[in-house]
Each structure stands twice: as structure tokens, then as C-alpha cells.
mmCIF file of C-alpha atoms and ligand atoms in Angstrom:
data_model
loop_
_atom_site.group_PDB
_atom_site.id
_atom_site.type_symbol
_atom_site.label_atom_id
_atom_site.label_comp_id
_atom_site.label_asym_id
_atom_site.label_seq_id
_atom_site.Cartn_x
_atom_site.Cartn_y
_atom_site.Cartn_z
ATOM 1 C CA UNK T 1 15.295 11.418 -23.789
ATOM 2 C CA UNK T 2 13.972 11.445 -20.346
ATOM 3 C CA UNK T 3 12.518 7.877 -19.431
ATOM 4 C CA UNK T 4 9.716 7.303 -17.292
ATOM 5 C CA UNK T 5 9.308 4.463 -14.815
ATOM 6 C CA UNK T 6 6.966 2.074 -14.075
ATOM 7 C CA UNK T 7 5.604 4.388 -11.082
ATOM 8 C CA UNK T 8 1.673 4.174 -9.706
ATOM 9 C CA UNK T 9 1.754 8.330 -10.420
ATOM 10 C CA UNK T 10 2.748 8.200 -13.848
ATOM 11 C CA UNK T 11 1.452 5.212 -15.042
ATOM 12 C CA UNK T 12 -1.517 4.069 -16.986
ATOM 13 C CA UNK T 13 -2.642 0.413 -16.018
ATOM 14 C CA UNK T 14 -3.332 -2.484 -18.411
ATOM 15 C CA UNK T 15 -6.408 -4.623 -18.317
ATOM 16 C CA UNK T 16 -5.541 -8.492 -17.718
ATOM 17 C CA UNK T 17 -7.279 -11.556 -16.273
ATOM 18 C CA UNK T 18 -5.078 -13.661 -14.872
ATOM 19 C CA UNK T 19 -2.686 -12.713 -12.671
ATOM 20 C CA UNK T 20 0.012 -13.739 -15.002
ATOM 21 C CA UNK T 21 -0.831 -11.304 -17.469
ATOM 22 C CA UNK T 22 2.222 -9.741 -19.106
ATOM 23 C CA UNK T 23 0.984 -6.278 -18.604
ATOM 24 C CA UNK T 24 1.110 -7.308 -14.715
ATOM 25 C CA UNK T 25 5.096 -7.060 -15.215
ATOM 26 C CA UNK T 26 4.678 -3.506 -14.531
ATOM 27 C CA UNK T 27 4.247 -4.260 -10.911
ATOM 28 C CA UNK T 28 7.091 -6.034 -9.764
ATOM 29 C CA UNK T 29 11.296 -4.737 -10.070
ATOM 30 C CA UNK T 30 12.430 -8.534 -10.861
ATOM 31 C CA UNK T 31 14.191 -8.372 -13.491
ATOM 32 C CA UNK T 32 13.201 -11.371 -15.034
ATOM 33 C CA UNK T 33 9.513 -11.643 -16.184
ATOM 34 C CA UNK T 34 9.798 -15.162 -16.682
ATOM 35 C CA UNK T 35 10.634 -15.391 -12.741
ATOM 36 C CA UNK T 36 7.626 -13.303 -11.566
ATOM 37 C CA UNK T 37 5.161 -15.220 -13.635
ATOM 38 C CA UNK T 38 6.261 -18.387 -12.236
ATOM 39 C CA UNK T 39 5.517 -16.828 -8.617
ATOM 40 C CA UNK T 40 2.341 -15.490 -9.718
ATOM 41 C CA UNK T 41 1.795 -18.976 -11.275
ATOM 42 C CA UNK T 42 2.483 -21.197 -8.390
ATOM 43 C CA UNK T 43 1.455 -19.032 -5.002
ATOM 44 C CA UNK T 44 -0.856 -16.460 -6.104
ATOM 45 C CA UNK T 45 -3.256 -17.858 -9.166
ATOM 46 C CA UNK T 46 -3.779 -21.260 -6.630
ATOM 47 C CA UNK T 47 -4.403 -19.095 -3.684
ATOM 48 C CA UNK T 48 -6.213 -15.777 -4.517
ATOM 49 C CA UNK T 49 -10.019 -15.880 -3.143
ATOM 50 C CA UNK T 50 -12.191 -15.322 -6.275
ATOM 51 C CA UNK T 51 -13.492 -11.539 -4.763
ATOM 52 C CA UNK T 52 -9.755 -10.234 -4.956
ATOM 53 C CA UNK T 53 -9.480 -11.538 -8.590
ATOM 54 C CA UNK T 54 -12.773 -9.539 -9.332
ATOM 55 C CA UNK T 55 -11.467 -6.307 -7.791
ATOM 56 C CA UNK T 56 -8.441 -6.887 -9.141
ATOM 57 C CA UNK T 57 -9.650 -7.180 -12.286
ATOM 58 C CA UNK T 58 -11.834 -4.076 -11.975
ATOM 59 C CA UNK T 59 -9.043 -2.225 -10.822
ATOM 60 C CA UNK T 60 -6.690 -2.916 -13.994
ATOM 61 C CA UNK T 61 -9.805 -1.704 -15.888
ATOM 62 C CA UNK T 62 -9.702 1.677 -14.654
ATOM 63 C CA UNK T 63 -7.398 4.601 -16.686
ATOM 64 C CA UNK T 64 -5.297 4.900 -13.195
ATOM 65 C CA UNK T 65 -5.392 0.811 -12.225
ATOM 66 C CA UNK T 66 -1.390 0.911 -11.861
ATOM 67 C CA UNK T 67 -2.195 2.466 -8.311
ATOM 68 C CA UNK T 68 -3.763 -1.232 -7.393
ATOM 69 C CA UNK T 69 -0.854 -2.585 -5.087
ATOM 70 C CA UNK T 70 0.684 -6.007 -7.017
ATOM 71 C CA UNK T 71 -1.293 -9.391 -6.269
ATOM 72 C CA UNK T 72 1.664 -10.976 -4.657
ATOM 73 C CA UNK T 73 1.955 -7.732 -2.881
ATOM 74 C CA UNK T 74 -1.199 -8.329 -0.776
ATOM 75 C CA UNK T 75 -0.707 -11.870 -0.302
ATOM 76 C CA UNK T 76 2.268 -11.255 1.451
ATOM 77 C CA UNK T 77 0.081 -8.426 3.551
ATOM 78 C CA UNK T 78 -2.522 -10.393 4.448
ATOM 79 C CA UNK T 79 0.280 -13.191 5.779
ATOM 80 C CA UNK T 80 1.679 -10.329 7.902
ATOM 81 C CA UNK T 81 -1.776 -9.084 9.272
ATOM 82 C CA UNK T 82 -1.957 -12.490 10.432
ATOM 83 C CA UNK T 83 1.265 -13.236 11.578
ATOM 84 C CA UNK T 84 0.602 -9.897 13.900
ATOM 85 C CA UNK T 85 -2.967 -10.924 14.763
ATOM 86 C CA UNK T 86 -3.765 -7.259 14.075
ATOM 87 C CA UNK T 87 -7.646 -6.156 14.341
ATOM 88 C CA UNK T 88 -6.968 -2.703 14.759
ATOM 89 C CA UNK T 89 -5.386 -1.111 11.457
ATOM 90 C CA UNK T 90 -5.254 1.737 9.260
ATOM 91 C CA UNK T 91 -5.145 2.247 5.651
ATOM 92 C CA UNK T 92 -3.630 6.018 3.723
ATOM 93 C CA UNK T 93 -4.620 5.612 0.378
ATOM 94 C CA UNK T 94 -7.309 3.205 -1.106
ATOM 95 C CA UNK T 95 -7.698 4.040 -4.872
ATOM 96 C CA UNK T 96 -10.482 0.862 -5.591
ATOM 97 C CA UNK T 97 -9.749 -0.834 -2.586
ATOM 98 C CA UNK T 98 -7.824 -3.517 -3.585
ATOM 99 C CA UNK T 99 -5.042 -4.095 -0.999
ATOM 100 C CA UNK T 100 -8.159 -2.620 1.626
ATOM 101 C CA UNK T 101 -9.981 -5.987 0.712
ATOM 102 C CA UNK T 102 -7.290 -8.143 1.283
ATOM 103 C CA UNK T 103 -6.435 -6.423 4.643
ATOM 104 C CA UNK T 104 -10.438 -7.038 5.471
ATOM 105 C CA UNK T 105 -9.924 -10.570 4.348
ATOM 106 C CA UNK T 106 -6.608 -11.415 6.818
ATOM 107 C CA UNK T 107 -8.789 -9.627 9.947
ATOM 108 C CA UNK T 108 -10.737 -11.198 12.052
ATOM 109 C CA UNK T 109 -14.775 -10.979 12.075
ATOM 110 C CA UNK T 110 -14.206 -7.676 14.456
ATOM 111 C CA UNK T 111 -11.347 -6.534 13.083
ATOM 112 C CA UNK T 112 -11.231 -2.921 12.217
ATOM 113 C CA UNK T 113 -9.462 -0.823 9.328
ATOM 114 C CA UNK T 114 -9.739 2.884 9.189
ATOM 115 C CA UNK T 115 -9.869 4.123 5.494
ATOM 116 C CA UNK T 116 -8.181 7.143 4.032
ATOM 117 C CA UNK T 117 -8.352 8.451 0.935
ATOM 118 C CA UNK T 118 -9.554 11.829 -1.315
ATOM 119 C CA UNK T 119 -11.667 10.451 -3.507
ATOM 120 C CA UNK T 120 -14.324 8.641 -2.517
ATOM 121 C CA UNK T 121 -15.544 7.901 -6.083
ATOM 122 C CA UNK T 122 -12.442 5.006 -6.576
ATOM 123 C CA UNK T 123 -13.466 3.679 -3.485
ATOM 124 C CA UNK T 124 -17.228 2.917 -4.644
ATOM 125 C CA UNK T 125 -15.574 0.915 -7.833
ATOM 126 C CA UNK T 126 -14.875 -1.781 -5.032
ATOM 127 C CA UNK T 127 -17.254 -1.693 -2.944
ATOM 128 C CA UNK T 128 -20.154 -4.084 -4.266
ATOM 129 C CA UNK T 129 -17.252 -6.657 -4.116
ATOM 130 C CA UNK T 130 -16.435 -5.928 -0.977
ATOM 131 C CA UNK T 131 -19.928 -6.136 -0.168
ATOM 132 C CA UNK T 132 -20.166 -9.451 -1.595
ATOM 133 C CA UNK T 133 -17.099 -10.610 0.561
ATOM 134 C CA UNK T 134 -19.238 -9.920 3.508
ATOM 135 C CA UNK T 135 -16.059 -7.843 4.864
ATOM 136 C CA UNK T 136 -17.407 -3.947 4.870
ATOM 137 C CA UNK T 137 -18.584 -4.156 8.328
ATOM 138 C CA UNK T 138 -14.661 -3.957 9.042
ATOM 139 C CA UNK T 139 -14.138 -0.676 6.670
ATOM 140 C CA UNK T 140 -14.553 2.918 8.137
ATOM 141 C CA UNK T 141 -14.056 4.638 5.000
ATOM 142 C CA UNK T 142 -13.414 8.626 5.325
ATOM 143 C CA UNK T 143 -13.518 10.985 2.363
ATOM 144 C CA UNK T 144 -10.590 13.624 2.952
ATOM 145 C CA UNK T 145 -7.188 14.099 2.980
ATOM 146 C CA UNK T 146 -5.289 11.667 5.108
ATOM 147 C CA UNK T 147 -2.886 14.282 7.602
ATOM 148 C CA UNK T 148 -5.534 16.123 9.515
ATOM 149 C CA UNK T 149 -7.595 13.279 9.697
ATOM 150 C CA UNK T 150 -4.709 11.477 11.758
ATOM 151 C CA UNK T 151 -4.167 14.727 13.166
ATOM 152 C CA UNK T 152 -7.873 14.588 14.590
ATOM 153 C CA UNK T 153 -6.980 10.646 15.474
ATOM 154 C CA UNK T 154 -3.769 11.854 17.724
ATOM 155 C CA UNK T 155 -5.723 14.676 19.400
ATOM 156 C CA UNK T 156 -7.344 11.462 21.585
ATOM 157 C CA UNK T 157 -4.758 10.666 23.917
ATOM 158 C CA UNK T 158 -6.777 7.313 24.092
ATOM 159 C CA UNK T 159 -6.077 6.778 19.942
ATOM 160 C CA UNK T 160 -2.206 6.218 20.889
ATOM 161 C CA UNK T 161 -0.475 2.852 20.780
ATOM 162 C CA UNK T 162 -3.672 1.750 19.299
ATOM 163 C CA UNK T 163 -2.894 0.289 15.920
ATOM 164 C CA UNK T 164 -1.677 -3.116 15.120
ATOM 165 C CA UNK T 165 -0.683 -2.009 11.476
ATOM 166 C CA UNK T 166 -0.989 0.479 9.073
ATOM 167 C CA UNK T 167 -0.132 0.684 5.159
ATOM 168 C CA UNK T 168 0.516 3.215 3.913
ATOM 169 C CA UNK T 169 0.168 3.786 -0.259
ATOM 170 C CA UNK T 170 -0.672 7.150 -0.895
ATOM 171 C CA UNK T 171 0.892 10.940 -1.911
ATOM 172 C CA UNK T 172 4.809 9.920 -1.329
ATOM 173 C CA UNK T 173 5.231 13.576 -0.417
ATOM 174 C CA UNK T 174 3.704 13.321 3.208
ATOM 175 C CA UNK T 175 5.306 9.822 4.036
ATOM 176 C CA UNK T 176 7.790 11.431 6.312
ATOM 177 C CA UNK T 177 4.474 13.521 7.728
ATOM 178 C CA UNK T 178 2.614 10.171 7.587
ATOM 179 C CA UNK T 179 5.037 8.298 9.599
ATOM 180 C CA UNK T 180 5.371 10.848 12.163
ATOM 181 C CA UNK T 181 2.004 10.550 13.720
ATOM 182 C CA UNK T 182 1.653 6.510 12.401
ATOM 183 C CA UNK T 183 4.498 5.674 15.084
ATOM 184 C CA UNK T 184 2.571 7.645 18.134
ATOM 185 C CA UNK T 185 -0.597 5.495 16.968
ATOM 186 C CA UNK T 186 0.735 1.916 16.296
ATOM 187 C CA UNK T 187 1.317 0.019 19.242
ATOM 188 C CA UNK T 188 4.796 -1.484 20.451
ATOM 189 C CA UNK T 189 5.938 -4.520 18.066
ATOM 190 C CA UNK T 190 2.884 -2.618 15.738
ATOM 191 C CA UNK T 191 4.140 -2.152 11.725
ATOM 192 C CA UNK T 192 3.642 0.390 9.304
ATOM 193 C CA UNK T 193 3.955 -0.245 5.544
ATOM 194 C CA UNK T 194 5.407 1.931 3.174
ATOM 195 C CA UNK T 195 4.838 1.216 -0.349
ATOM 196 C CA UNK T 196 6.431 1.952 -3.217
ATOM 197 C CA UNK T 197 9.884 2.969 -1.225
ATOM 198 C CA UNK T 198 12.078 1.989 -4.427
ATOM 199 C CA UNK T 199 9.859 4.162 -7.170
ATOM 200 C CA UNK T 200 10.456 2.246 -10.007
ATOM 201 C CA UNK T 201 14.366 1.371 -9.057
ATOM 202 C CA UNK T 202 15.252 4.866 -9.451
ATOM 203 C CA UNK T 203 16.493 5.420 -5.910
ATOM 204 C CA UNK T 204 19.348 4.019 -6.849
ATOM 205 C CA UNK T 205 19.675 5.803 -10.358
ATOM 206 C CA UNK T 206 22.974 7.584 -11.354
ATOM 207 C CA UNK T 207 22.799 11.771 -10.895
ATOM 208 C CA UNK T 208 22.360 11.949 -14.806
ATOM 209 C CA UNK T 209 20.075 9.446 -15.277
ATOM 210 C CA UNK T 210 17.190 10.018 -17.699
ATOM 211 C CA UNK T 211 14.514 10.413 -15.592
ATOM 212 C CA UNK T 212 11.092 12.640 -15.997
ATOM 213 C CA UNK T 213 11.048 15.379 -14.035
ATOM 214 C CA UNK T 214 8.210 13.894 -11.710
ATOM 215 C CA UNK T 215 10.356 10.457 -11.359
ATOM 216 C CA UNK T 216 13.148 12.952 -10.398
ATOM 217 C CA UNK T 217 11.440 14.778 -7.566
ATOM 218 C CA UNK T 218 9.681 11.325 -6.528
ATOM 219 C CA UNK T 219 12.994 9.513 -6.358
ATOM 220 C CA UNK T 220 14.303 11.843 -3.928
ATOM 221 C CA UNK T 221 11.852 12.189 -1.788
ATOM 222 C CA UNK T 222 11.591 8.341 -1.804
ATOM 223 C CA UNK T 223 15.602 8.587 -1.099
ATOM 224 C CA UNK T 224 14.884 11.365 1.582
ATOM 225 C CA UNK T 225 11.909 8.712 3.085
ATOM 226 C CA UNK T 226 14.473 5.653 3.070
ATOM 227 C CA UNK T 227 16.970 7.580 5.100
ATOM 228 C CA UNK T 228 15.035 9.429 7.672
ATOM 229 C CA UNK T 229 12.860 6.056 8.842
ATOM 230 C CA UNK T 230 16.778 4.129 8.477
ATOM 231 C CA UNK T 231 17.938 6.551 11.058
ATOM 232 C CA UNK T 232 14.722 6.491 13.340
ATOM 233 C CA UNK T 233 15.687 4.841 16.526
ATOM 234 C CA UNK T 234 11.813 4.199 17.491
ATOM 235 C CA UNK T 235 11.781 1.576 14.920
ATOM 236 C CA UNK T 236 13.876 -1.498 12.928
ATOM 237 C CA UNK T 237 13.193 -2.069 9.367
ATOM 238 C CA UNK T 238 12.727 -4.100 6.722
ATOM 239 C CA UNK T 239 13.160 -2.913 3.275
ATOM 240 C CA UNK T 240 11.572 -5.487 0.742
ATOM 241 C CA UNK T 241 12.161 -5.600 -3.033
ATOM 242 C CA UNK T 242 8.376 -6.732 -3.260
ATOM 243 C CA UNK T 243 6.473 -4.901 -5.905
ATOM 244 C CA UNK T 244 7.567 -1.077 -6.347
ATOM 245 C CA UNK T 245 9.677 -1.466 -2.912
ATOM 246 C CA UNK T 246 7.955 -2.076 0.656
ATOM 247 C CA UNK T 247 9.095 -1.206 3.747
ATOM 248 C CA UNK T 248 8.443 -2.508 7.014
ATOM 249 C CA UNK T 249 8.765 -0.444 10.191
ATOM 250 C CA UNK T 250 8.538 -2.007 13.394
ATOM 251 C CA UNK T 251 7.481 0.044 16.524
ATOM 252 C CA UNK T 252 10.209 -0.588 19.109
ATOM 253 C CA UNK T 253 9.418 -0.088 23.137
HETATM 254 N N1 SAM Q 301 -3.631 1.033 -1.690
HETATM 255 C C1 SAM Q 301 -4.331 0.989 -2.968
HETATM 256 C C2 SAM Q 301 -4.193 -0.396 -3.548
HETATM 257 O O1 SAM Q 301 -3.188 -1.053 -3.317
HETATM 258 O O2 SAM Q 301 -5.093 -0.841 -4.278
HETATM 259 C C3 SAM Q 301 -3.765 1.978 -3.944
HETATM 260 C C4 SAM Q 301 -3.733 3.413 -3.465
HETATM 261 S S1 SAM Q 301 -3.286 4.548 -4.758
HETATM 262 C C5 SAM Q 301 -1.634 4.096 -5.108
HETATM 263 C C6 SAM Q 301 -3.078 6.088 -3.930
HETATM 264 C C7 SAM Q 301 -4.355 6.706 -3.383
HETATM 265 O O3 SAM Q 301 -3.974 7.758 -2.496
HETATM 266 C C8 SAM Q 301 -5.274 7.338 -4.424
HETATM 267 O O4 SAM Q 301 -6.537 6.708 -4.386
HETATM 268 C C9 SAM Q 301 -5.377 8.812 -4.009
HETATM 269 O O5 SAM Q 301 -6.681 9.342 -4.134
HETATM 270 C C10 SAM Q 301 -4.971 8.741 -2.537
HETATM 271 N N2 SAM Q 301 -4.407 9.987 -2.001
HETATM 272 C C11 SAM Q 301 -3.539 10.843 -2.608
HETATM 273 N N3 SAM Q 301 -3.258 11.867 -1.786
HETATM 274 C C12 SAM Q 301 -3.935 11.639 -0.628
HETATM 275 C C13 SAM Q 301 -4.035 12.335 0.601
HETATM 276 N N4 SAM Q 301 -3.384 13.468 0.823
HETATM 277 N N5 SAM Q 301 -4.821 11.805 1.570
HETATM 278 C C14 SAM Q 301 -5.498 10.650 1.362
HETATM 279 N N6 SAM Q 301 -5.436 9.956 0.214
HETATM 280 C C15 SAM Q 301 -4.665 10.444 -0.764
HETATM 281 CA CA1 CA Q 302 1.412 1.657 -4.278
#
């Protein structure tokens, strides 16, 4: 029988208060639950400001809330935004805004993030809480799908080299598309984020593995994805078995 994974597309999300839920299992590949509790337990629960809990929470209420990226997941994100001092960064792919507010949270007070996504109705779950944060002044939000709107962004000659980051968390199918105009916007020693670049572990899955047929066609595209950006020479990368599979690609000069 075909299986399917744990993937954002496929999945339905599980309510849960805590971050050390069990249903939260879903968003990690560790194979030991035991051991992603504990890091939940001892950097995320002490840590996480009380306005990511409530979107997170909102999030897992919603029929699709497996989208929301994992809570250690956007700890480590906001460490990075920091670690870059980025202000200028982009965002494909919002869903309730959940890794958006923790990008708003690691910017500084004029820090920017330019938000894509399709639906614009996901995007209003979140935003009284990011309200409340006092963060939205960072958020351009834009309704539409994400390629021609960085299309539009590259047309500027004066948009290029621009970016200090950008994550990237939305239809796997364009990543390749995606990352071809992200890496004429981002600055030198700029990163883009990939998420979700080990769908569910099934990269790696034997040719007769029992996978649905969406996991199938996802898997290779996220095997097509890992290749193309490992053979990029305008980059070096990171590939992190964070959550669903993250990687890092670092504009070279
Ligand atoms: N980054 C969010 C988080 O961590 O909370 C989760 C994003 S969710 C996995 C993927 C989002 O991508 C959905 O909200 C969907 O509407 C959006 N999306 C899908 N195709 C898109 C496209 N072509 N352009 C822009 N957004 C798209
Ligand atoms: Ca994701």
C-alpha cells in the first residue's frame, strides 16, 4: 500500500499547546521522538516569545496547519537573520505567517520583509498577532503568485544584490525557478532558505518504495532541487536535517 509522508502538501495538522505536543513529531525527521521533545523542552518552550506561541497555536488549528514551518525551525531562522544582520529580506510562501513573524521578530525596527503568497486569506489568520507584536510595519504583504512578482522585482536593475536573505517555503515545483532570480537579488555572502529539501526523508527512498503518487513526483523534484543548487558554482551550501530538510545557499562573489 502506498504510504504517505509527513509532507506540508499532504498533510493535515494537529492542534497542540505546547510545543512538545506529540502531534508536533510530525515536523521534525529525528528519529527519536523522545530526542526532539527534549530539544523542544529545553531551547524552544524557555525561549519562544509568547506572540509566536499564539500564532503557532492558531496555525496548528487550521485544517492545513502542517504548512506552519517547525518551532525549532524558526528559532534557528531568527538566529541566522541575526547572525547576517539582514534588514532587507524576502519571504515565498506565508500560509498564517508563522515563520514571517519570527523573521519580523529577528529584524531590526527598519528592517524590511517582502511577503509572497496566493492567498491572502491565511495570511489575515496571523495578522492581529502580528499586530500585537508591533512588527507589521516590517511586512509588505502581496497577494499573487510569487514568480512574476520577482520577475517585476528583477526588472529594477536597482532591486539586484539587494537582499540579505530570503526563505523560501512555498510550491516545491518552482524552487529551481525561485532560486534563479533569488541569487540575482540577494546580495554577496546573502542566503536563501529552502525548506522542506528532504520531503519527508523520501529523497533518499529506494526506486520501489511505497510512496503516493504526489510524494513520488515531490521527491524528485526535491532530488532534482538538491542537485542543481549542489552543482551551482554561485553559491556553497548547507543542507540541514532541521525540520522537513533546510537548505542554506550562500551567495558567493
Ligand atoms: N512559511 C510558512 C510558515 O512556515 O508558517 C508556511 C508556508 S506554506 C508551507 C506554503 C504557502 O505557499 C501557502 O500559503 C501557499 O498559499 C503558498 N503558495 C503556493 N504556491 C505559491 C505561489 N506560486 N506563489 C506564492 N505563494 C504560493
Ligand atoms: Ca515548509
Amino acid at each position: 500500500m502506498a504510504t504517505s509522508t509527513k509532507g506540508e502538501e499532504e498533510q493535515k495538522g494537529g492542534g497542540g499547546s505546547s510545543s512538545s505536543s506529540s502531534t508536533i513529531h510530525a515536523k521534525t525527521l529525528l528519529k527519536s521522538e523522545s530526542l526532539y521533545h527534549y530539544i523542544l523542552e529545553t531551547s524552544v518552550d524557555p525561549r519562544e516569545p509568547e506572540c509566536l506561541r499564539e500564532l503557532r497555536r492558531i496555525s496548528a488549528a487550521h485544517p492545513r496547519g502542517v504548512m506552519a514551518s517547525a518551532p525549532d525551525e524558526v528559532q534557528f531562522l531568527g538566529m541566522l537573520l541575526k547572525i547576517l544582520n539582514a534588514k532587507n529580506t524576502i519571504e515565498v510562501g506565508v500560509f498564517t505567517g508563522y515563520s514571517l513573524l519570527a523573521t519580523a521578530l529577528a529584524l531590526p525596527h527598519d528592517g524590511k520583509i517582502l511577503a509572497l503568497d496566493t492567498n491572502r486569506e491565511s495570511y489575515e489568520l496571523g495578522l492581529p498577532v502580528i499586530h500585537k507584536a508591533g512588527v507589521a510595519h516590517k511586512i509588505d504583504f502581496r497577494e499573487g503568485p510569487a514568480l512574476p512578482l520577482l520577475d517585476q522585482l528583477l526588472a529594477d536593475e536597482k532591486n539586484k544584490g539587494t537582499l540579505d536573505f530570503a526563505f523560501v517555503d512555498a510550491d516545491k515545483s518552482n524552487y529551481l525557478n525561485y532560486h534563479e532570480r533569488l541569487v540575482e537579488l540577494v546580495r554577496v555572502g546573502g542566503v536563501i532558505a529552502y525548506d522542506n529539501t528532504l520531503w519527508g526523508g523520501t529523497v533518499a527512498a529506494p526506486p520501489d518504495a511505497p510512496l503516493s503518487e504526489p510524494d513520488r513526483m515531490l521527491s524528485e523534484i526535491t532530488r532534482a532541487f538538491n542537485s542543481t543548487v549542489a552543482a551551482d558554482p554561485r553559491v556553497e551550501i548547507s543542507h540541514l536535517s532541521i525540520a522537513d530538510g533546510l537548505t542554506l545557499c550562500r551567495r558567493l562573489g
